[in-house]
Amino acid sequence: MTTRSNVRLRRVYDPPEPGADGVRVLVDRLWPRGLSKEAAAVDEWPKAVTPSGELRKWFHGGGSADEFRARYEAELAEPGAVAELERLRRLAASGPLTLLTAVRDPGDSHAAILAEHLAE
């Protein structure tokens, strides 16, 4: 799946596309189950822009999608995340950047919210 600019969304379990993926960035807080580092072919894993453990637990405990977005965007406004967002924007400006996640539908996940922030 592709988003605006040079930022793409893909499942980490999908095989890499060397000609299209560019820099592959894992945007999940935890390493994906059952996936070796070699198979994932992840170039970067910036935990500062992943949803916190507390936010993940809250959401999986029955939190709403709208409230998740608001809380995640608040986390992305923290200084460490802001600096990492800027670095990722620079990477995307120089070529493809693929955000990888283990969720079944990357377009309806935190990765899509992150992609929106990178496109700003």
N, CA and C atoms as an extended XYZ file, in Angstrom:
360
Properties=species:S:1:pos:R:3:atomname:S:1:resname:S:1:resid:I:1 pbc="F F F"
N         0.842       -1.183        0.000 N   MET     1
C         0.000        0.000        0.000 CA  MET     1
C         0.884        1.242        0.000 C   MET     1
N         0.501        2.243       -0.749 N   THR     2
C         1.281        3.468       -0.849 CA  THR     2
C         0.490        4.636       -0.278 C   THR     2
N         1.202        5.566        0.329 N   THR     3
C         0.571        6.780        0.826 CA  THR     3
C         1.161        7.957        0.059 C   THR     3
N         0.791        9.168        0.482 N   ARG     4
C         1.340       10.367       -0.156 CA  ARG     4
C         2.852       10.391       -0.029 C   ARG     4
N         3.472       11.122       -0.887 N   SER     5
C         4.920       11.327       -0.919 CA  SER     5
C         5.646       10.006       -1.155 C   SER     5
N         6.823        9.882       -0.593 N   ASN     6
C         7.629        8.676       -0.757 CA  ASN     6
C         7.414        7.663        0.360 C   ASN     6
N         6.367        7.820        1.143 N   VAL     7
C         6.127        6.943        2.287 CA  VAL     7
C         5.129        5.854        1.897 C   VAL     7
N         5.545        4.617        2.113 N   ARG     8
C         4.687        3.459        1.819 CA  ARG     8
C         4.358        2.741        3.117 C   ARG     8
N         3.234        2.031        3.118 N   LEU     9
C         2.847        1.184        4.241 CA  LEU     9
C         2.821       -0.257        3.759 C   LEU     9
N         3.412       -1.154        4.559 N   ARG    10
C         3.392       -2.573        4.208 CA  ARG    10
C         3.401       -3.405        5.471 C   ARG    10
N         2.966       -4.628        5.334 N   ARG    11
C         3.082       -5.584        6.437 CA  ARG    11
C         4.517       -6.084        6.479 C   ARG    11
N         5.053       -6.198        7.662 N   VAL    12
C         6.424       -6.664        7.828 CA  VAL    12
C         6.557       -8.119        7.378 C   VAL    12
N         5.454       -8.854        7.376 N   TYR    13
C         5.479      -10.261        6.971 CA  TYR    13
C         5.520      -10.446        5.457 C   TYR    13
N         5.217       -9.384        4.707 N   ASP    14
C         5.296       -9.466        3.249 CA  ASP    14
C         6.759       -9.450        2.823 C   ASP    14
N         7.108      -10.172        1.759 N   PRO    15
C         8.502      -10.177        1.339 CA  PRO    15
C         8.959       -8.783        0.900 C   PRO    15
N        10.215       -8.452        1.155 N   PRO    16
C        10.735       -7.146        0.735 CA  PRO    16
C        10.644       -6.962       -0.779 C   PRO    16
N        10.473       -5.725       -1.191 N   GLU    17
C        10.492       -5.351       -2.608 CA  GLU    17
C        11.692       -4.429       -2.807 C   GLU    17
N        12.864       -5.001       -3.072 N   PRO    18
C        14.097       -4.202       -3.114 CA  PRO    18
C        14.046       -2.968       -4.017 C   PRO    18
N        13.382       -3.029       -5.128 N   GLY    19
C        13.338       -1.878       -6.021 CA  GLY    19
C        12.375       -0.795       -5.587 C   GLY    19
N        11.467       -1.110       -4.672 N   ALA    20
C        10.415       -0.161       -4.316 CA  ALA    20
C        10.413        0.260       -2.849 C   ALA    20
N        10.904       -0.583       -1.961 N   ASP    21
C        10.790       -0.297       -0.526 CA  ASP    21
C        11.688        0.827       -0.035 C   ASP    21
N        12.841        0.979       -0.619 N   GLY    22
C        13.777        1.975       -0.099 CA  GLY    22
C        14.193        1.609        1.311 C   GLY    22
N        14.164        2.580        2.225 N   VAL    23
C        14.515        2.327        3.622 CA  VAL    23
C        13.308        1.688        4.303 C   VAL    23
N        13.526        0.521        4.902 N   ARG    24
C        12.454       -0.233        5.575 CA  ARG    24
C        12.500        0.053        7.074 C   ARG    24
N        11.388        0.619        7.604 N   VAL    25
C        11.343        1.086        8.979 CA  VAL    25
C        10.229        0.348        9.738 C   VAL    25
N        10.608       -0.412       10.744 N   LEU    26
C         9.633       -1.084       11.590 CA  LEU    26
C         9.037       -0.062       12.543 C   LEU    26
N         7.693        0.043       12.570 N   VAL    27
C         7.040        1.047       13.409 CA  VAL    27
C         6.168        0.408       14.495 C   VAL    27
N         6.467       -0.822       14.856 N   ASP    28
C         5.812       -1.499       15.976 CA  ASP    28
C         6.740       -1.473       17.174 C   ASP    28
N         6.180       -1.376       18.371 N   ARG    29
C         6.986       -1.333       19.592 CA  ARG    29
C         7.665       -2.680       19.853 C   ARG    29
N         6.963       -3.772       19.524 N   LEU    30
C         7.494       -5.125       19.754 CA  LEU    30
C         7.911       -5.756       18.438 C   LEU    30
N         8.925       -6.618       18.504 N   TRP    31
C         9.356       -7.344       17.304 CA  TRP    31
C         8.244       -8.293       16.885 C   TRP    31
N         7.955       -8.403       15.585 N   PRO    32
C         6.877       -9.275       15.093 CA  PRO    32
C         7.146      -10.751       15.406 C   PRO    32
N         6.119      -11.427       15.857 N   ARG    33
C         6.229      -12.845       16.207 CA  ARG    33
C         6.596      -13.707       15.022 C   ARG    33
N         7.493      -14.636       15.281 N   GLY    34
C         7.822      -15.645       14.288 CA  GLY    34
C         8.591      -15.151       13.086 C   GLY    34
N         9.138      -13.966       13.154 N   LEU    35
C         9.839      -13.393       12.007 CA  LEU    35
C        11.297      -13.167       12.370 C   LEU    35
N        12.182      -13.734       11.566 N   SER    36
C        13.610      -13.530       11.820 CA  SER    36
C        14.023      -12.146       11.338 C   SER    36
N        15.111      -11.664       11.886 N   LYS    37
C        15.611      -10.353       11.460 CA  LYS    37
C        16.019      -10.373        9.992 C   LYS    37
N        16.536      -11.490        9.537 N   GLU    38
C        16.939      -11.599        8.132 CA  GLU    38
C        15.727      -11.516        7.214 C   GLU    38
N        14.654      -12.244        7.558 N   ALA    39
C        13.448      -12.249        6.725 CA  ALA    39
C        12.766      -10.888        6.723 C   ALA    39
N        12.819      -10.194        7.846 N   ALA    40
C        12.163       -8.880        7.941 CA  ALA    40
C        12.884       -7.818        7.123 C   ALA    40
N        14.182       -7.938        7.003 N   ALA    41
C        14.994       -6.971        6.250 CA  ALA    41
C        14.701       -5.535        6.690 C   ALA    41
N        14.657       -5.327        7.998 N   VAL    42
C        14.390       -4.003        8.555 CA  VAL    42
C        15.684       -3.202        8.607 C   VAL    42
N        15.631       -1.976        8.110 N   ASP    43
C        16.792       -1.091        8.160 CA  ASP    43
C        16.825       -0.272        9.447 C   ASP    43
N        15.647        0.103        9.942 N   GLU    44
C        15.575        0.958       11.125 CA  GLU    44
C        14.395        0.533       11.983 C   GLU    44
N        14.531        0.816       13.284 N   TRP    45
C        13.460        0.518       14.242 CA  TRP    45
C        13.414        1.645       15.260 C   TRP    45
N        12.874        2.812       14.882 N   PRO    46
C        12.848        3.982       15.768 CA  PRO    46
C        11.693        3.919       16.766 C   PRO    46
N        11.957        3.405       17.941 N   LYS    47
C        10.899        3.198       18.929 CA  LYS    47
C        10.276        4.504       19.414 C   LYS    47
N        10.953        5.625       19.218 N   ALA    48
C        10.404        6.917       19.661 CA  ALA    48
C         9.120        7.280       18.922 C   ALA    48
N         8.886        6.708       17.739 N   VAL    49
C         7.672        7.023       16.983 CA  VAL    49
C         6.669        5.872       16.975 C   VAL    49
N         6.926        4.843       17.775 N   THR    50
C         5.966        3.747       17.887 CA  THR    50
C         5.028        4.030       19.053 C   THR    50
N         3.803        3.514       19.006 N   PRO    51
C         2.904        3.714       20.156 CA  PRO    51
C         3.507        3.095       21.420 C   PRO    51
N         3.393        3.797       22.518 N   SER    52
C         3.949        3.309       23.786 CA  SER    52
C         3.265        2.013       24.205 C   SER    52
N         3.926        1.278       25.071 N   GLY    53
C         3.347        0.063       25.605 CA  GLY    53
C         2.032        0.330       26.322 C   GLY    53
N         1.980        1.424       27.061 N   GLU    54
C         0.758        1.781       27.779 CA  GLU    54
C        -0.384        2.063       26.805 C   GLU    54
N        -0.102        2.764       25.728 N   LEU    55
C        -1.135        3.076       24.742 CA  LEU    55
C        -1.617        1.801       24.049 C   LEU    55
N        -0.697        0.936       23.698 N   ARG    56
C        -1.079       -0.332       23.062 CA  ARG    56
C        -1.990       -1.142       23.976 C   ARG    56
N        -1.599       -1.264       25.241 N   LYS    57
C        -2.406       -2.040       26.191 CA  LYS    57
C        -3.792       -1.420       26.361 C   LYS    57
N        -3.842       -0.097       26.462 N   TRP    58
C        -5.121        0.590       26.599 CA  TRP    58
C        -6.011        0.300       25.393 C   TRP    58
N        -5.467        0.416       24.192 N   PHE    59
C        -6.255        0.216       22.978 CA  PHE    59
C        -6.744       -1.224       22.867 C   PHE    59
N        -5.856       -2.175       23.118 N   HIS    60
C        -6.250       -3.588       23.022 CA  HIS    60
C        -7.196       -3.995       24.143 C   HIS    60
N        -7.296       -3.188       25.170 N   GLY    61
C        -8.245       -3.420       26.250 CA  GLY    61
C        -9.623       -2.860       25.961 C   GLY    61
N        -9.824       -2.297       24.776 N   GLY    62
C       -11.142       -1.805       24.396 CA  GLY    62
C       -11.218       -0.323       24.116 C   GLY    62
N       -10.078        0.353       23.992 N   GLY    63
C       -10.076        1.782       23.694 CA  GLY    63
C       -10.604        2.066       22.298 C   GLY    63
N       -11.133        3.260       22.098 N   SER    64
C       -11.692        3.636       20.794 CA  SER    64
C       -10.595        4.095       19.838 C   SER    64
N       -10.868        3.949       18.563 N   ALA    65
C        -9.908        4.349       17.534 CA  ALA    65
C        -9.666        5.859       17.557 C   ALA    65
N       -10.721        6.647       17.758 N   ASP    66
C       -10.562        8.103       17.785 CA  ASP    66
C        -9.692        8.542       18.959 C   ASP    66
N        -9.924        7.950       20.121 N   GLU    67
C        -9.126        8.297       21.290 CA  GLU    67
C        -7.687        7.799       21.126 C   GLU    67
N        -7.526        6.632       20.483 N   PHE    68
C        -6.177        6.134       20.209 CA  PHE    68
C        -5.419        7.149       19.368 C   PHE    68
N        -6.064        7.637       18.310 N   ARG    69
C        -5.419        8.623       17.430 CA  ARG    69
C        -4.978        9.838       18.231 C   ARG    69
N        -5.863       10.362       19.047 N   ALA    70
C        -5.541       11.562       19.835 CA  ALA    70
C        -4.359       11.294       20.768 C   ALA    70
N        -4.374       10.152       21.437 N   ARG    71
C        -3.290        9.833       22.368 CA  ARG    71
C        -1.970        9.568       21.627 C   ARG    71
N        -2.063        8.893       20.487 N   TYR    72
C        -0.845        8.620       19.715 CA  TYR    72
C        -0.264        9.919       19.164 C   TYR    72
N        -1.111       10.802       18.685 N   GLU    73
C        -0.620       12.084       18.179 CA  GLU    73
C         0.027       12.895       19.297 C   GLU    73
N        -0.487       12.780       20.511 N   ALA    74
C         0.148       13.447       21.656 CA  ALA    74
C         1.537       12.857       21.893 C   ALA    74
N         1.676       11.543       21.759 N   GLU    75
C         2.999       10.927       21.906 CA  GLU    75
C         3.946       11.385       20.798 C   GLU    75
N         3.418       11.550       19.578 N   LEU    76
C         4.258       12.001       18.466 CA  LEU    76
C         4.694       13.459       18.623 C   LEU    76
N         4.039       14.202       19.508 N   ALA    77
C         4.402       15.596       19.763 CA  ALA    77
C         5.482       15.731       20.834 C   ALA    77
N         5.870       14.623       21.459 N   GLU    78
C         6.924       14.664       22.472 CA  GLU    78
C         8.281       14.894       21.800 C   GLU    78
N         9.219       15.559       22.484 N   PRO    79
C        10.493       15.950       21.861 CA  PRO    79
C        11.256       14.825       21.150 C   PRO    79
N        11.368       13.667       21.752 N   GLY    80
C        12.089       12.568       21.115 CA  GLY    80
C        11.427       12.117       19.833 C   GLY    80
N        10.097       12.072       19.831 N   ALA    81
C         9.363       11.673       18.638 CA  ALA    81
C         9.465       12.740       17.549 C   ALA    81
N         9.409       14.011       17.940 N   VAL    82
C         9.495       15.105       16.959 CA  VAL    82
C        10.830       15.042       16.218 C   VAL    82
N        11.904       14.822       16.950 N   ALA    83
C        13.225       14.722       16.321 CA  ALA    83
C        13.291       13.528       15.376 C   ALA    83
N        12.718       12.419       15.790 N   GLU    84
C        12.726       11.224       14.937 CA  GLU    84
C        11.853       11.412       13.702 C   GLU    84
N        10.717       12.090       13.860 N   LEU    85
C         9.857       12.389       12.710 CA  LEU    85
C        10.609       13.227       11.677 C   LEU    85
N        11.340       14.216       12.149 N   GLU    86
C        12.113       15.060       11.233 CA  GLU    86
C        13.159       14.235       10.477 C   GLU    86
N        13.839       13.344       11.192 N   ARG    87
C        14.843       12.494       10.552 CA  ARG    87
C        14.194       11.590        9.504 C   ARG    87
N        13.037       11.018        9.829 N   LEU    88
C        12.341       10.152        8.881 CA  LEU    88
C        11.826       10.947        7.687 C   LEU    88
N        11.390       12.187        7.902 N   ARG    89
C        10.969       13.036        6.784 CA  ARG    89
C        12.130       13.268        5.817 C   ARG    89
N        13.316       13.513        6.384 N   ARG    90
C        14.497       13.709        5.525 CA  ARG    90
C        14.799       12.450        4.727 C   ARG    90
N        14.673       11.290        5.355 N   LEU    91
C        14.885       10.031        4.631 CA  LEU    91
C        13.872        9.881        3.504 C   LEU    91
N        12.603       10.196        3.785 N   ALA    92
C        11.555       10.077        2.767 CA  ALA    92
C        11.766       11.067        1.627 C   ALA    92
N        12.350       12.214        1.927 N   ALA    93
C        12.601       13.217        0.888 CA  ALA    93
C        13.676       12.761       -0.087 C   ALA    93
N        14.531       11.847        0.365 N   SER    94
C        15.626       11.401       -0.501 CA  SER    94
C        15.332       10.091       -1.219 C   SER    94
N        14.167        9.505       -0.996 N   GLY    95
C        13.808        8.259       -1.667 CA  GLY    95
C        12.702        7.549       -0.927 C   GLY    95
N        12.315        6.385       -1.424 N   PRO    96
C        11.215        5.663       -0.775 CA  PRO    96
C        11.512        5.309        0.680 C   PRO    96
N        10.470        5.381        1.496 N   LEU    97
C        10.530        5.003        2.902 CA  LEU    97
C         9.318        4.117        3.145 C   LEU    97
N         9.548        2.896        3.602 N   THR    98
C         8.462        1.961        3.825 CA  THR    98
C         8.281        1.732        5.314 C   THR    98
N         7.079        2.059        5.809 N   LEU    99
C         6.739        1.816        7.198 CA  LEU    99
C         6.176        0.405        7.307 C   LEU    99
N         6.785       -0.391        8.155 N   LEU   100
C         6.414       -1.798        8.307 CA  LEU   100
C         5.714       -2.029        9.632 C   LEU   100
N         4.647       -2.808        9.587 N   THR   101
C         3.905       -3.146       10.796 CA  THR   101
C         3.376       -4.564       10.680 C   THR   101
N         3.116       -5.180       11.813 N   ALA   102
C         2.584       -6.538       11.831 CA  ALA   102
C         1.064       -6.571       11.736 C   ALA   102
N         0.394       -5.434       11.859 N   VAL   103
C        -1.071       -5.428       11.830 CA  VAL   103
C        -1.581       -5.901       10.469 C   VAL   103
N        -2.787       -6.449       10.478 N   ARG   104
C        -3.343       -7.018        9.238 CA  ARG   104
C        -3.653       -5.969        8.181 C   ARG   104
N        -4.087       -4.787        8.618 N   ASP   105
C        -4.446       -3.720        7.680 CA  ASP   105
C        -3.634       -2.467        8.006 C   ASP   105
N        -2.449       -2.330        7.415 N   PRO   106
C        -1.609       -1.165        7.728 CA  PRO   106
C        -2.289        0.173        7.457 C   PRO   106
N        -3.212        0.219        6.502 N   GLY   107
C        -3.897        1.468        6.181 CA  GLY   107
C        -4.872        1.923        7.244 C   GLY   107
N        -5.202        1.033        8.160 N   ASP   108
C        -6.124        1.354        9.245 CA  ASP   108
C        -5.417        1.069       10.566 C   ASP   108
N        -4.268        1.702       10.738 N   SER   109
C        -3.449        1.426       11.918 CA  SER   109
C        -2.639        2.659       12.301 C   SER   109
N        -1.865        2.516       13.335 N   HIS   110
C        -0.967        3.590       13.764 CA  HIS   110
C         0.025        3.954       12.666 C   HIS   110
N         0.370        2.987       11.814 N   ALA   111
C         1.316        3.265       10.726 CA  ALA   111
C         0.749        4.309        9.765 C   ALA   111
N        -0.550        4.257        9.517 N   ALA   112
C        -1.178        5.257        8.640 CA  ALA   112
C        -1.157        6.639        9.285 C   ALA   112
N        -1.382        6.693       10.594 N   ILE   113
C        -1.320        7.969       11.305 CA  ILE   113
C         0.103        8.523       11.221 C   ILE   113
N         1.084        7.666       11.419 N   LEU   114
C         2.484        8.077       11.323 CA  LEU   114
C         2.808        8.572        9.919 C   LEU   114
N         2.329        7.871        8.900 N   ALA   115
C         2.556        8.298        7.508 CA  ALA   115
C         1.983        9.680        7.258 C   ALA   115
N         0.800        9.949        7.820 N   GLU   116
C         0.207       11.288        7.675 CA  GLU   116
C         1.128       12.357        8.269 C   GLU   116
N         1.688       12.073        9.422 N   HIS   117
C         2.592       13.036       10.064 CA  HIS   117
C         3.888       13.216        9.269 C   HIS   117
N         4.339       12.174        8.634 N   LEU   118
C         5.560       12.290        7.829 CA  LEU   118
C         5.302       13.085        6.548 C   LEU   118
N         4.074       13.069        6.069 N   ALA   119
C         3.737       13.786        4.837 CA  ALA   119
C         3.511       15.278        5.078 C   ALA   119
N         3.447       15.708        6.340 N   GLU   120
C         3.202       17.125        6.652 CA  GLU   120
C         4.395       17.978        6.300 C   GLU   120
